[in-house]
Amino acid sequence: MRSVLGLACCLLLFANTSSLAAETTTPATEWTNWRGPLQNRVAYETGLVDSLDVADDQIIAWKNPQAAGISSPILMNGKLYTIVRAEPFTQNEQEEVICLDAVTGKKLWGRRSNVFLSDVPAERVGWSCCVGDPATGRVYAMGVNGYFQCLDGETGKPIWSHSLNEEFGLLSTYGGRTNVPVVFEDLVITSAVIIGWGEMAQPAHRFVAFNKSTGEVVWFNGTRLRPEDTTYSTPQIAVIDGQALLVFGSGDGAVYAFQPRTGKSVWKCQLSRRGINTPPLVAGERVYIGQSEENFNDTAMGAIACINGKLTGDISQTGLLWINKEVMVGRSLPLLVDNRIYAADDSGALYVFNADSGKPIGRKQKFGTIMMASMLAADGKIYLPTRTTWAVLQPNEKGFKKIAQGRFAPEEECQGSPLAWKGRLYLPTTANLYCFVDKNKQHQSTPLPEIPKESPVEADQKPAQLQISPCELLLRPGDNQKFTARLFNERGQFLKDADAQFEVKGGGQIDADGTLHTSGVAGHTALIVTAKSGELSATARVRVVPPLPWKFDFAGGEVPVTWVGARYRHVVREVDGNPVMVKVTTIPKGTRSQALMGQTDLSDYTIQADVLGNDNEGKVPDIGLIAQRYTLDMMGANQKLQIRSWTSTLTRSKDAPFSWKPGVWYTMKFSVANQDGKALLRGKVWERGKPEPQEWTIEHTDDLPNVAGSPGLFGNATNAEIFIDNISVTPNDIALSKR
């Protein structure tokens, strides 16, 4: 009887749901993203357990502490993939993508990487979730510091990677919020608050769409400038009114829909004054989403809303079908079951609403303390894990009936979301990844229902958008790059490759077939490549950065345009008749930041600069240089030097006392060298104009080295301004020979 009820519940659940699966051939059992086969946290499974009691050995098929963490696992081709904090509290602490056999729980492979140039706390490592591509078997993973990887799902072998922090200006903060990528057709799409270069030098919540096979940037677009928050709202790709849309909550407090193939914005609906972290749920033409911040049009805190997803433009005033305020649903994805919305608020209280009217059904019921995970609907049940407790519920017309309830062990918490596959239910906690099985039940997996399809592309063959690819890249003088152009209709559907005309501004030459030649491009230069087809045009941004050595003295009166994260936060000002770069204190939320200068494959070099810190009522700034993903920090309040890669792994950092005075120019020098599988880090500081000391002020060796990385600058100007001049970046064989 329970199995029949579960199947009926699942079928009714999707009677009015309009979702676009990654591939129409994906089996109902595959969870290639944490949201599930139809991206709405529903499993088409029967015969699942009625309890999540982690102390009940009768229903635990296996548990694996190696896969413990806060990420939500995915499942593809009989394998589980998740992101974990590897070897915490040790010298070897890193972030790791791991793969387990879904039947046995055995670890098949792991791919570790350092966390670098980030303030993220160690306990938030593994915040993001993997996404799988069923067409290729590849897995994509976003690290907490923006290290984005494409991995072979069978072996863990890297296919391509990007350091989004160094290349694009991804903001990796103490909050640790990290977005989850999504796969759509030939693209893998991810987002973050990004402070880039050129017209993207001001921060915005921006999406980057990569070619999933090559890692080339296909499109790059964002929401309103200077958002209040970072965000981790996982987008849903859905078909609404015949159009494919990427629907998400943004750091500026609005819900948006973009075309996933082109990045064109279709509509926005402002809900909050701060960032929205909750994933949206698209069902039919409706978008259900919660938020737990101050509402944009009054002082009430939190809301759950239903948005008309058929509209276009700014629909903040016209698009709300209903809204219930003072409901703090700020983290967990709502569920739709039999035309009822089940929404867990941040405190673990469960609300039920009529999906059409928003009218409450019954009273809210509290199940825990903090809700980080999202619920799972399967087998006629709702599985609800809070941070410290769990509950299994049976949905009904009055809301729900409680089947079972309990607590996790005192030493573990649940922040990731469960999934179900072939009679098994998987639940991540900070102690284990659990696999639950009820051996007394018969299991069945049912096919996915028909999913809505886009309007036929044949219905609109008129070109309305031109796309140039790659649209963002970094080259060296002498490099060549082939650009292509493609035509799309108004609804963002691909029509054909364009026979486009290409031109380039800023330097270099481009052939008729779109091949850019950068020979002869001097200095650190920004180029704009334009493709034209009829009345349509599209542009690509290219930075050309020469090999080392580099020198910068700001005599031209500008911060170099090719530096990532620099121009919005720095100005050039004349000091004693000499132009210098100044990191100002007046940039909101940008006074502690990094500026990165070039390629991420650089290694074995020395960066040097003249620096001065101002005094503001007895407070002084922190001033630093970046080399090979390490920072040499001249710390003001602490009056010391520090070498580090990641602020949370200070066991792999080094401090040295160093007293320095505000208003005095100093010369900083930082050298990194790869030796015998380790990184040798050396720094020194002395008053400008005095002889360079023969000895290094501070030295450190990192046994888990960052072997390459972009040069850059670090500064925390919250307390006072920072002045910088006479920067040089030189290969070690030259720099150290001139000591």
XYZ file of C-alpha atoms in Angstrom:
739
model
C 0.000 0.000 0.000
C 2.837 2.436 0.818
C 4.517 1.798 -2.534
C 1.325 2.537 -4.439
C 0.806 5.706 -2.444
C 4.378 6.793 -3.108
C 4.067 6.309 -6.850
C 0.783 8.157 -6.964
C 2.227 11.016 -4.971
C 5.197 11.346 -7.338
C 2.957 11.351 -10.419
C 0.635 13.957 -8.965
C 3.592 16.006 -7.867
C 4.599 16.707 -11.439
C 1.209 17.031 -13.020
C 1.715 20.778 -13.402
C 5.493 21.037 -13.195
C 7.412 22.628 -16.069
C 11.094 21.787 -15.787
C 13.824 21.214 -18.351
C 16.053 18.259 -17.528
C 19.686 18.412 -18.576
C 19.053 15.611 -21.082
C 15.659 14.149 -21.978
C 17.280 10.702 -21.953
C 18.494 11.001 -18.362
C 17.028 8.097 -16.330
C 14.726 8.917 -13.455
C 17.348 7.484 -11.109
C 20.129 9.902 -12.109
C 20.849 12.893 -9.867
C 23.363 14.741 -12.038
C 22.668 17.886 -10.010
C 21.693 18.185 -6.371
C 18.209 19.435 -7.276
C 17.305 16.083 -8.827
C 16.276 14.679 -12.220
C 13.727 17.456 -12.776
C 15.576 20.003 -10.617
C 12.876 20.198 -7.937
C 14.030 17.769 -5.225
C 11.766 14.873 -6.167
C 12.894 11.267 -6.604
C 10.832 8.838 -8.667
C 11.548 5.993 -6.276
C 9.491 3.664 -4.098
C 10.433 1.340 -1.264
C 12.503 3.896 0.659
C 13.166 3.979 4.388
C 10.717 5.557 6.812
C 13.452 6.844 9.114
C 16.745 8.736 8.989
C 17.995 7.415 12.304
C 21.797 7.423 11.949
C 22.048 5.111 14.978
C 19.862 2.381 13.460
C 22.228 -0.179 11.938
C 19.265 -2.104 10.507
C 18.659 0.562 7.851
C 22.242 1.777 7.268
C 23.758 -0.059 4.305
C 27.032 1.831 4.709
C 28.520 5.059 5.939
C 31.689 6.767 4.776
C 33.402 9.468 6.883
C 35.632 10.409 3.917
C 32.554 11.833 2.196
C 31.317 13.776 5.223
C 30.752 17.484 4.727
C 28.284 20.247 3.990
C 27.940 19.691 0.240
C 24.959 17.904 -1.308
C 26.102 14.863 -3.294
C 25.097 14.049 -6.869
C 24.817 10.632 -8.524
C 25.695 9.630 -12.093
C 26.491 6.270 -13.667
C 26.331 4.483 -10.333
C 28.787 6.863 -8.673
C 28.372 9.532 -6.010
C 30.290 12.795 -6.304
C 30.723 15.406 -3.589
C 33.125 18.070 -2.309
C 34.726 17.741 1.112
C 37.213 19.301 3.474
C 40.238 16.993 3.256
C 42.374 16.326 6.340
C 40.950 19.170 8.456
C 43.058 20.747 11.214
C 46.277 19.375 9.717
C 49.183 20.704 7.670
C 47.666 18.897 4.677
C 44.228 20.539 4.731
C 42.771 21.021 1.250
C 39.488 20.912 -0.638
C 38.706 17.628 -2.388
C 36.282 16.393 -5.021
C 35.663 12.717 -4.304
C 33.900 9.850 -6.055
C 32.293 6.866 -4.314
C 30.729 3.666 -5.562
C 27.029 4.301 -4.902
C 26.357 0.657 -3.989
C 29.289 -0.070 -1.686
C 30.316 3.394 -0.517
C 33.930 2.672 -1.440
C 35.996 5.711 -2.391
C 37.070 5.359 -6.023
C 39.118 8.535 -6.439
C 39.761 11.977 -5.025
C 41.008 15.187 -6.601
C 42.497 17.660 -4.117
C 43.329 21.316 -4.568
C 44.647 24.097 -2.374
C 42.434 26.921 -1.188
C 44.296 30.137 -1.961
C 43.847 33.913 -1.889
C 40.652 33.597 0.133
C 39.305 34.565 3.543
C 36.793 31.710 3.578
C 36.673 29.847 6.921
C 37.844 26.246 6.810
C 34.498 24.970 8.105
C 32.841 26.262 4.930
C 35.068 24.328 2.555
C 32.906 22.161 0.314
C 30.071 24.704 0.235
C 29.309 24.181 -3.463
C 28.062 20.974 -5.095
C 29.282 19.052 -8.111
C 27.250 18.869 -11.302
C 27.488 15.981 -13.741
C 27.109 15.911 -17.498
C 25.315 12.712 -18.551
C 26.311 13.240 -22.183
C 30.058 13.009 -21.463
C 30.314 11.543 -17.958
C 32.295 14.576 -16.845
C 31.941 16.311 -13.497
C 32.275 20.032 -12.785
C 33.177 21.448 -9.377
C 33.525 24.971 -7.987
C 35.939 25.434 -5.096
C 35.345 27.923 -2.287
C 38.028 30.210 -3.722
C 36.702 30.025 -7.281
C 38.915 27.221 -8.548
C 36.615 25.737 -11.192
C 37.397 22.286 -12.596
C 36.168 19.945 -15.287
C 37.039 16.353 -14.306
C 36.699 12.967 -15.928
C 33.948 11.250 -13.959
C 35.571 7.824 -14.181
C 39.110 8.719 -13.133
C 39.066 12.240 -11.665
C 41.602 13.323 -14.271
C 41.412 17.096 -14.903
C 40.193 18.120 -18.363
C 40.380 21.902 -17.908
C 40.263 24.428 -15.084
C 39.928 28.147 -14.408
C 40.964 30.191 -11.398
C 37.956 32.516 -11.420
C 39.454 34.677 -8.676
C 42.650 35.459 -10.587
C 41.203 35.465 -14.101
C 37.880 37.248 -13.607
C 37.852 38.739 -10.098
C 35.543 36.317 -8.270
C 34.935 37.538 -4.719
C 35.835 34.870 -2.152
C 34.952 36.277 1.223
C 34.762 35.291 4.872
C 31.081 34.459 4.344
C 32.116 31.528 2.186
C 29.057 31.583 -0.079
C 29.908 29.583 -3.171
C 27.680 29.080 -6.186
C 26.772 25.762 -7.782
C 27.325 25.309 -11.533
C 24.651 23.989 -13.898
C 25.030 22.123 -17.196
C 22.884 22.980 -20.211
C 23.497 21.537 -23.681
C 27.097 22.457 -24.599
C 27.531 24.884 -21.686
C 28.440 24.749 -18.011
C 27.323 27.922 -16.246
C 28.417 29.311 -12.888
C 28.260 32.642 -11.080
C 29.661 34.812 -8.307
C 30.024 38.426 -7.332
C 32.801 39.432 -9.710
C 34.992 42.534 -9.700
C 36.750 42.368 -13.033
C 38.471 44.738 -15.425
C 37.361 47.437 -17.849
C 33.613 47.987 -17.748
C 33.341 45.054 -15.323
C 35.608 46.684 -12.727
C 32.608 47.470 -10.539
C 31.205 44.500 -8.602
C 28.104 42.674 -9.790
C 26.590 39.221 -9.494
C 27.776 37.851 -12.836
C 27.252 34.575 -14.662
C 29.957 32.992 -16.797
C 28.992 30.354 -19.357
C 31.839 28.084 -20.439
C 31.973 25.658 -23.323
C 31.734 22.458 -21.288
C 34.286 20.670 -23.487
C 36.972 23.331 -23.895
C 36.472 25.798 -21.027
C 36.195 28.762 -23.414
C 34.005 31.612 -22.185
C 30.853 31.718 -24.330
C 28.892 34.465 -22.595
C 29.320 36.732 -19.572
C 26.480 38.752 -18.066
C 25.346 40.062 -14.704
C 22.685 41.799 -12.681
C 22.645 45.219 -11.019
C 25.999 46.779 -10.098
C 27.210 46.936 -6.502
C 24.933 44.287 -4.935
C 24.538 44.131 -1.191
C 25.589 40.492 -0.885
C 27.237 37.479 -2.361
C 24.773 34.670 -3.089
C 24.490 30.908 -3.525
C 21.064 30.511 -5.130
C 21.414 27.498 -7.454
C 19.655 28.331 -10.743
C 16.949 26.196 -12.291
C 16.860 25.717 -16.047
C 13.230 25.431 -17.118
C 10.898 25.948 -20.049
C 8.324 28.676 -19.401
C 5.835 29.537 -22.150
C 7.968 27.661 -24.671
C 11.196 29.479 -23.814
C 14.258 28.010 -22.081
C 15.181 30.128 -19.056
C 17.857 30.179 -16.372
C 16.005 31.316 -13.233
C 17.915 32.371 -10.111
C 18.026 34.600 -7.061
C 20.626 37.357 -7.253
C 22.947 39.176 -4.887
C 20.996 42.376 -5.518
C 17.799 40.960 -3.987
C 15.920 40.251 -7.219
C 14.858 37.070 -8.992
C 15.972 36.930 -12.628
C 15.428 34.868 -15.743
C 18.224 34.749 -18.347
C 18.316 32.871 -21.608
C 20.773 30.034 -20.872
C 22.346 29.933 -24.361
C 22.955 33.675 -24.703
C 22.842 35.211 -21.212
C 20.195 37.710 -22.302
C 18.074 38.962 -19.402
C 14.357 38.261 -19.906
C 12.817 39.466 -16.651
C 13.587 40.534 -13.091
C 11.404 40.716 -9.999
C 12.745 42.620 -7.006
C 11.904 40.916 -3.716
C 14.559 41.865 -1.171
C 16.937 44.664 -0.273
C 19.711 42.119 0.191
C 20.909 39.020 -1.618
C 18.670 36.011 -2.233
C 20.275 32.663 -1.438
C 17.242 30.414 -1.824
C 17.005 28.329 -5.003
C 13.859 28.990 -7.060
C 11.299 26.325 -7.905
C 9.781 26.599 -11.375
C 6.428 24.845 -11.837
C 4.483 25.453 -15.011
C 4.583 29.199 -15.606
C 5.133 29.981 -11.937
C 8.305 30.587 -9.971
C 8.198 29.936 -6.225
C 11.002 31.368 -4.106
C 11.659 32.480 -0.553
C 13.982 35.008 1.062
C 14.843 35.912 4.643
C 16.023 39.511 4.373
C 14.209 42.846 4.474
C 11.588 43.148 1.743
C 12.347 45.743 -0.910
C 9.136 47.728 -0.391
C 8.714 47.646 3.395
C 10.539 46.745 6.596
C 9.047 43.271 7.010
C 11.663 40.518 7.176
C 11.394 37.530 4.875
C 8.817 36.304 2.380
C 7.773 33.466 0.146
C 6.415 34.491 -3.231
C 4.936 33.161 -6.437
C 6.031 34.950 -9.621
C 4.448 34.907 -13.066
C 7.331 33.604 -15.179
C 5.680 34.408 -18.540
C 6.283 38.141 -18.324
C 9.217 40.208 -19.562
C 11.163 43.217 -18.331
C 11.026 44.562 -14.778
C 8.044 42.725 -13.299
C 8.576 43.805 -9.696
C 5.186 45.558 -9.620
C 3.247 43.290 -11.968
C 4.715 39.825 -11.664
C 3.769 38.738 -8.136
C 0.856 36.303 -8.181
C 0.997 36.124 -4.394
C 3.408 36.846 -1.557
C 3.405 35.948 2.132
C 5.697 38.153 4.157
C 7.420 37.530 7.484
C 8.152 33.946 6.420
C 11.918 33.477 6.674
C 12.560 30.942 3.919
C 16.117 31.986 3.149
C 18.027 28.775 2.415
C 15.862 25.760 1.589
C 14.229 25.006 -1.770
C 10.413 24.824 -1.529
C 8.649 21.615 -2.568
C 5.494 21.302 -4.654
C 3.282 18.331 -3.735
C -0.314 17.967 -4.967
C -0.702 21.723 -5.511
C 0.706 22.488 -2.070
C 3.942 24.374 -1.415
C 6.013 22.993 1.465
C 8.565 25.538 2.661
C 10.985 25.188 5.577
C 12.124 28.438 7.130
C 15.613 29.165 8.436
C 14.707 27.918 11.924
C 13.457 24.530 10.757
C 9.733 25.388 10.911
C 7.632 23.931 8.095
C 4.903 25.962 6.371
C 2.346 24.675 3.879
C 0.600 26.933 1.348
C -1.943 26.511 -1.391
C 0.142 26.765 -4.563
C -2.528 28.760 -6.428
C -3.481 31.321 -3.798
C -0.659 31.288 -1.270
C -3.216 30.733 1.480
C -1.698 28.902 4.476
C -2.768 25.316 5.067
C -2.756 24.486 8.761
C -0.177 25.923 11.127
C 3.581 25.915 10.847
C 5.354 23.213 12.819
C 8.911 23.455 14.097
C 11.272 20.512 13.559
C 14.728 21.849 14.416
C 16.903 24.860 15.030
C 18.567 25.840 11.736
C 17.576 24.728 8.230
C 20.486 24.552 5.780
C 19.471 21.572 3.623
C 16.565 21.203 1.205
C 13.821 18.647 1.634
C 13.315 15.562 -0.529
C 9.941 14.297 -1.802
C 9.856 10.599 -2.663
C 7.828 7.434 -2.091
C 4.845 9.381 -0.739
C 7.023 11.015 1.914
C 8.885 14.219 2.602
C 12.335 13.890 4.184
C 13.203 16.982 6.200
C 16.722 17.244 7.679
C 17.554 20.305 9.768
C 21.002 21.011 11.117
C 20.470 18.935 14.265
C 17.263 16.944 13.688
C 15.405 14.961 11.047
C 11.791 14.170 10.268
C 9.917 11.980 7.806
C 6.464 13.268 6.882
C 3.507 12.072 4.836
C 1.915 14.918 2.852
C -1.900 15.165 2.910
C -4.695 17.642 2.280
C -4.288 19.146 5.743
C -0.564 19.589 5.204
C 1.259 16.535 6.515
C 1.345 13.720 9.011
C 4.481 12.912 10.965
C 5.852 9.393 10.371
C 9.119 9.588 12.312
C 11.379 12.151 13.936
C 14.763 12.167 15.668
C 18.060 13.896 16.300
C 21.502 13.516 14.846
C 24.399 12.616 17.084
C 25.729 15.567 19.116
C 29.002 15.629 17.174
C 27.411 15.839 13.714
C 25.233 18.258 11.778
C 23.357 18.084 8.505
C 23.764 20.930 6.031
C 23.658 19.001 2.742
C 20.537 17.617 1.086
C 19.504 13.963 0.676
C 18.902 12.090 -2.580
C 17.361 8.729 -3.496
C 18.496 6.119 -6.026
C 17.311 2.561 -6.643
C 15.801 2.073 -3.201
C 18.681 3.782 -1.410
C 18.527 7.119 0.355
C 21.762 9.056 0.814
C 22.198 11.709 3.498
C 25.351 13.789 4.096
C 26.342 15.006 7.549
C 29.522 16.479 8.942
C 30.412 13.020 10.312
C 29.466 10.647 7.477
C 27.762 10.190 4.162
C 25.035 7.661 4.980
C 23.313 5.170 2.695
C 19.925 4.026 4.073
C 18.147 0.921 2.773
C 14.997 -0.839 4.015
C 15.667 -4.485 3.105
C 12.061 -5.445 3.797
C 10.616 -3.258 1.036
C 10.289 -3.798 -2.669
C 11.934 -1.111 -4.728
C 10.839 0.397 -8.013
C 12.113 3.296 -10.131
C 9.581 4.897 -12.453
C 10.262 6.809 -15.684
C 10.245 10.566 -15.713
C 7.047 12.183 -16.998
C 7.039 14.156 -20.210
C 8.744 17.489 -19.807
C 7.675 20.704 -21.548
C 9.468 21.468 -24.769
C 10.595 24.734 -26.216
C 8.681 26.256 -29.093
C 10.042 24.828 -32.360
C 12.998 26.832 -33.590
C 11.471 26.603 -37.071
C 8.703 28.913 -35.842
C 11.175 31.800 -35.566
C 14.091 31.806 -37.988
C 14.766 35.530 -37.757
C 18.227 36.317 -36.330
C 17.903 38.582 -33.299
C 21.138 37.970 -31.367
C 24.753 37.494 -32.398
C 27.196 35.717 -30.117
C 30.984 35.834 -30.434
C 33.071 33.136 -28.795
C 35.262 33.156 -26.841
C 33.994 36.436 -25.424
C 36.639 36.864 -22.695
C 40.256 35.739 -22.710
C 43.853 36.526 -21.778
C 46.654 36.244 -24.354
C 50.353 36.971 -24.720
C 51.844 39.006 -27.586
C 52.282 36.684 -30.535
C 49.342 34.448 -29.601
C 46.663 33.763 -32.198
C 43.008 33.146 -31.398
C 40.174 31.988 -33.637
C 36.793 33.609 -32.955
C 33.466 32.262 -34.134
C 30.070 33.902 -34.360
C 26.642 32.311 -34.022
C 23.117 33.576 -34.614
C 20.174 33.121 -32.248
C 16.537 34.126 -32.499
C 14.734 36.394 -30.049
C 13.984 33.487 -27.713
C 17.638 32.509 -27.482
C 17.474 29.482 -29.774
C 20.477 28.694 -31.967
C 19.886 29.251 -35.680
C 23.230 28.845 -37.455
C 26.863 29.825 -37.564
C 27.183 33.389 -38.794
C 29.171 34.519 -41.810
C 30.372 37.494 -39.799
C 32.761 40.335 -40.432
C 35.377 40.850 -37.721
C 37.346 43.874 -36.597
C 39.660 44.597 -33.687
C 40.377 47.816 -31.795
C 43.324 48.489 -29.508
C 46.012 46.625 -31.469
C 46.715 43.448 -33.404
C 45.146 42.279 -36.647
C 42.221 39.990 -37.384
C 41.653 37.902 -40.497
C 38.402 37.599 -42.368
C 37.861 34.162 -40.825
C 38.034 35.621 -37.305
C 41.640 34.715 -36.433
C 43.197 37.364 -34.182
C 46.972 37.937 -34.346
C 48.519 39.735 -31.373
C 52.080 40.041 -32.644
C 53.183 43.631 -32.268
C 50.813 44.373 -29.383
C 52.903 46.217 -26.810
C 52.561 46.488 -23.057
C 49.530 45.521 -21.033
C 46.770 46.146 -23.533
C 43.022 45.642 -23.804
C 41.556 44.767 -27.195
C 37.950 44.692 -28.327
C 37.044 42.236 -31.070
C 33.731 42.937 -32.807
C 31.749 40.556 -34.977
C 29.031 41.923 -37.278
C 26.329 40.114 -39.197
C 23.829 42.353 -40.906
C 22.582 44.808 -38.291
C 23.681 42.600 -35.391
C 26.985 42.879 -33.564
C 28.744 41.285 -30.590
C 32.021 42.012 -28.836
C 34.740 40.026 -27.119
C 37.185 41.414 -24.559
C 40.824 40.443 -24.809
C 43.666 41.253 -22.428
C 47.153 41.002 -23.872
C 49.788 40.705 -21.150
C 53.459 40.256 -22.123
C 55.938 37.825 -20.546
C 57.963 38.947 -17.523
C 59.595 41.274 -16.577
C 56.983 43.977 -15.931
C 57.310 47.495 -14.539
C 54.581 49.958 -13.528
C 55.061 53.550 -12.330
C 51.628 55.114 -13.135
C 53.233 57.913 -15.123
C 50.329 57.667 -17.571
C 47.900 58.650 -14.838
C 45.868 55.415 -14.910
C 45.656 52.068 -13.202
C 46.475 49.449 -15.872
C 43.232 48.428 -17.567
C 44.259 44.759 -17.690
C 44.479 44.380 -13.901
C 41.568 42.428 -12.442
C 39.835 43.982 -9.423
C 41.899 47.175 -9.495
C 40.356 50.213 -11.175
C 37.186 50.483 -9.105
C 39.157 50.326 -5.856
C 42.223 52.358 -6.798
C 42.911 55.792 -8.229
C 46.054 57.502 -9.446
C 46.891 60.598 -7.433
C 49.832 62.984 -7.498
C 51.928 62.853 -4.324
C 54.885 65.228 -4.010
C 54.754 65.808 -7.765
C 54.786 62.090 -8.565
C 51.767 60.021 -9.721
C 51.126 57.005 -7.493
C 48.315 54.496 -7.162
C 46.096 54.886 -4.098
C 43.774 52.299 -2.602
C 40.993 54.442 -1.187
C 38.863 53.924 1.921
C 35.574 55.095 0.401
C 34.719 52.053 -1.726
C 31.777 50.233 -0.093
C 32.751 46.662 0.800
C 35.872 46.923 -1.311
C 38.479 48.193 1.088
C 39.871 44.682 1.690
C 40.661 43.231 -1.699
C 43.127 41.921 -4.242
C 44.238 43.107 -7.657
C 45.625 40.453 -10.012
C 47.887 41.338 -12.922
C 48.187 38.503 -15.407
C 48.462 34.860 -16.353
C 47.864 32.110 -13.819
C 50.654 29.864 -15.184
C 53.483 32.146 -14.004
C 55.962 30.758 -11.478
C 59.386 31.376 -9.917
C 59.275 35.157 -9.866
C 59.788 38.121 -7.558
C 57.408 41.050 -7.098
C 58.581 44.354 -5.609
C 56.861 47.665 -4.882
C 57.203 50.899 -2.944
C 54.361 51.274 -0.448
C 53.127 53.746 2.143
C 50.306 53.434 4.661
C 48.446 56.451 5.965
C 47.390 57.016 9.543
C 43.727 57.634 10.366
C 43.213 58.488 14.044
C 45.871 56.005 15.051
C 44.693 53.269 12.689
C 46.822 51.981 9.818
C 46.117 49.635 6.882
C 47.432 46.226 5.810
C 49.597 46.247 2.677
C 50.576 43.200 0.668
C 52.107 41.664 -2.428
C 50.832 38.493 -4.135
C 53.059 35.948 -5.856
C 52.143 32.458 -7.059
C 48.932 32.463 -4.959
C 50.738 33.510 -1.760
C 50.490 36.851 0.038
C 53.216 38.790 1.856
C 51.243 41.036 4.196
C 52.673 44.058 6.022
C 50.076 44.005 8.795
C 49.386 47.381 10.347
C 47.519 46.733 13.575
C 49.654 43.687 14.405
C 52.947 45.267 13.302
C 54.254 42.096 11.684
C 54.901 40.434 8.358
C 52.886 37.393 7.372
C 53.285 34.953 4.490
C 50.114 32.963 3.769
C 48.094 31.358 1.028
C 44.788 31.024 2.889
C 43.903 32.842 6.095
C 42.260 29.754 7.609
C 45.337 27.519 7.337
C 47.740 29.560 9.399
C 49.552 26.337 10.280
C 50.960 26.666 6.765
C 51.755 30.356 7.150
C 54.637 32.219 8.760
C 54.751 35.389 10.877
C 57.669 37.635 11.748
C 57.667 40.778 13.931
C 58.063 43.928 11.880
C 57.439 47.437 13.137
C 56.619 50.028 10.494
C 55.474 53.620 10.618
C 52.608 55.323 8.794
C 53.554 58.105 6.413
C 56.899 56.459 5.563
C 57.693 54.882 2.188
C 58.925 51.287 2.316
C 60.055 48.868 -0.343
C 58.506 45.399 -0.213
C 60.008 42.391 -1.998
C 58.438 38.945 -2.254
C 59.985 35.950 -3.998
C 58.492 32.495 -4.602
C 60.462 29.569 -6.000
C 59.513 25.948 -6.688
C 62.174 23.626 -5.282
C 62.053 19.852 -4.803
C 58.270 19.709 -4.820
C 57.929 22.562 -2.322
C 57.480 26.334 -2.490
C 60.238 28.489 -0.993
C 58.742 31.819 0.100
C 60.922 34.800 1.038
C 60.074 38.398 1.819
C 61.776 41.551 2.987
C 60.822 45.161 3.722
C 63.078 48.192 4.125
C 62.767 51.967 4.053
C 62.789 53.258 0.505
C 66.057 54.866 -0.478
C 68.128 52.881 1.986
C 70.288 49.898 0.932
C 68.440 46.639 0.446
C 69.145 44.221 3.315
C 71.143 41.166 2.360
C 69.026 38.902 4.556
C 65.385 38.093 4.042
C 63.089 39.431 6.761
C 60.855 36.362 6.613
C 61.206 32.920 5.012
C 58.846 29.967 4.792
C 58.543 26.634 2.989
C 55.171 25.213 1.929
C 55.112 21.430 1.547
C 51.810 21.540 -0.376
C 52.802 24.260 -2.800
C 50.892 26.468 -5.144
C 53.116 25.876 -8.164
C 51.894 28.810 -10.283
C 49.723 31.893 -10.068
C 49.229 35.503 -11.053
C 51.219 38.329 -9.465
C 49.138 40.905 -7.673
C 48.521 43.289 -4.815
C 46.669 42.863 -1.538
C 45.385 45.688 0.601
C 43.022 46.373 3.450
C 42.333 50.094 3.396
C 39.430 49.991 5.830
C 41.432 51.973 8.382
C 43.483 54.232 6.098
C 44.594 54.730 2.507
C 47.419 52.798 0.862
C 49.893 54.326 -1.615
C 51.754 52.160 -4.137
C 54.441 52.967 -6.715
C 57.317 51.489 -8.732
C 56.006 47.946 -9.081
C 58.163 45.331 -10.758
C 57.643 41.624 -11.436
C 60.799 39.824 -12.502
C 61.871 36.205 -13.074
C 63.890 34.957 -10.121
C 67.038 34.325 -12.121
C 67.144 38.057 -12.864
C 65.637 39.513 -9.702
C 67.750 37.610 -7.197
C 70.973 38.116 -9.143
C 70.550 41.885 -8.644
C 70.345 41.754 -4.841
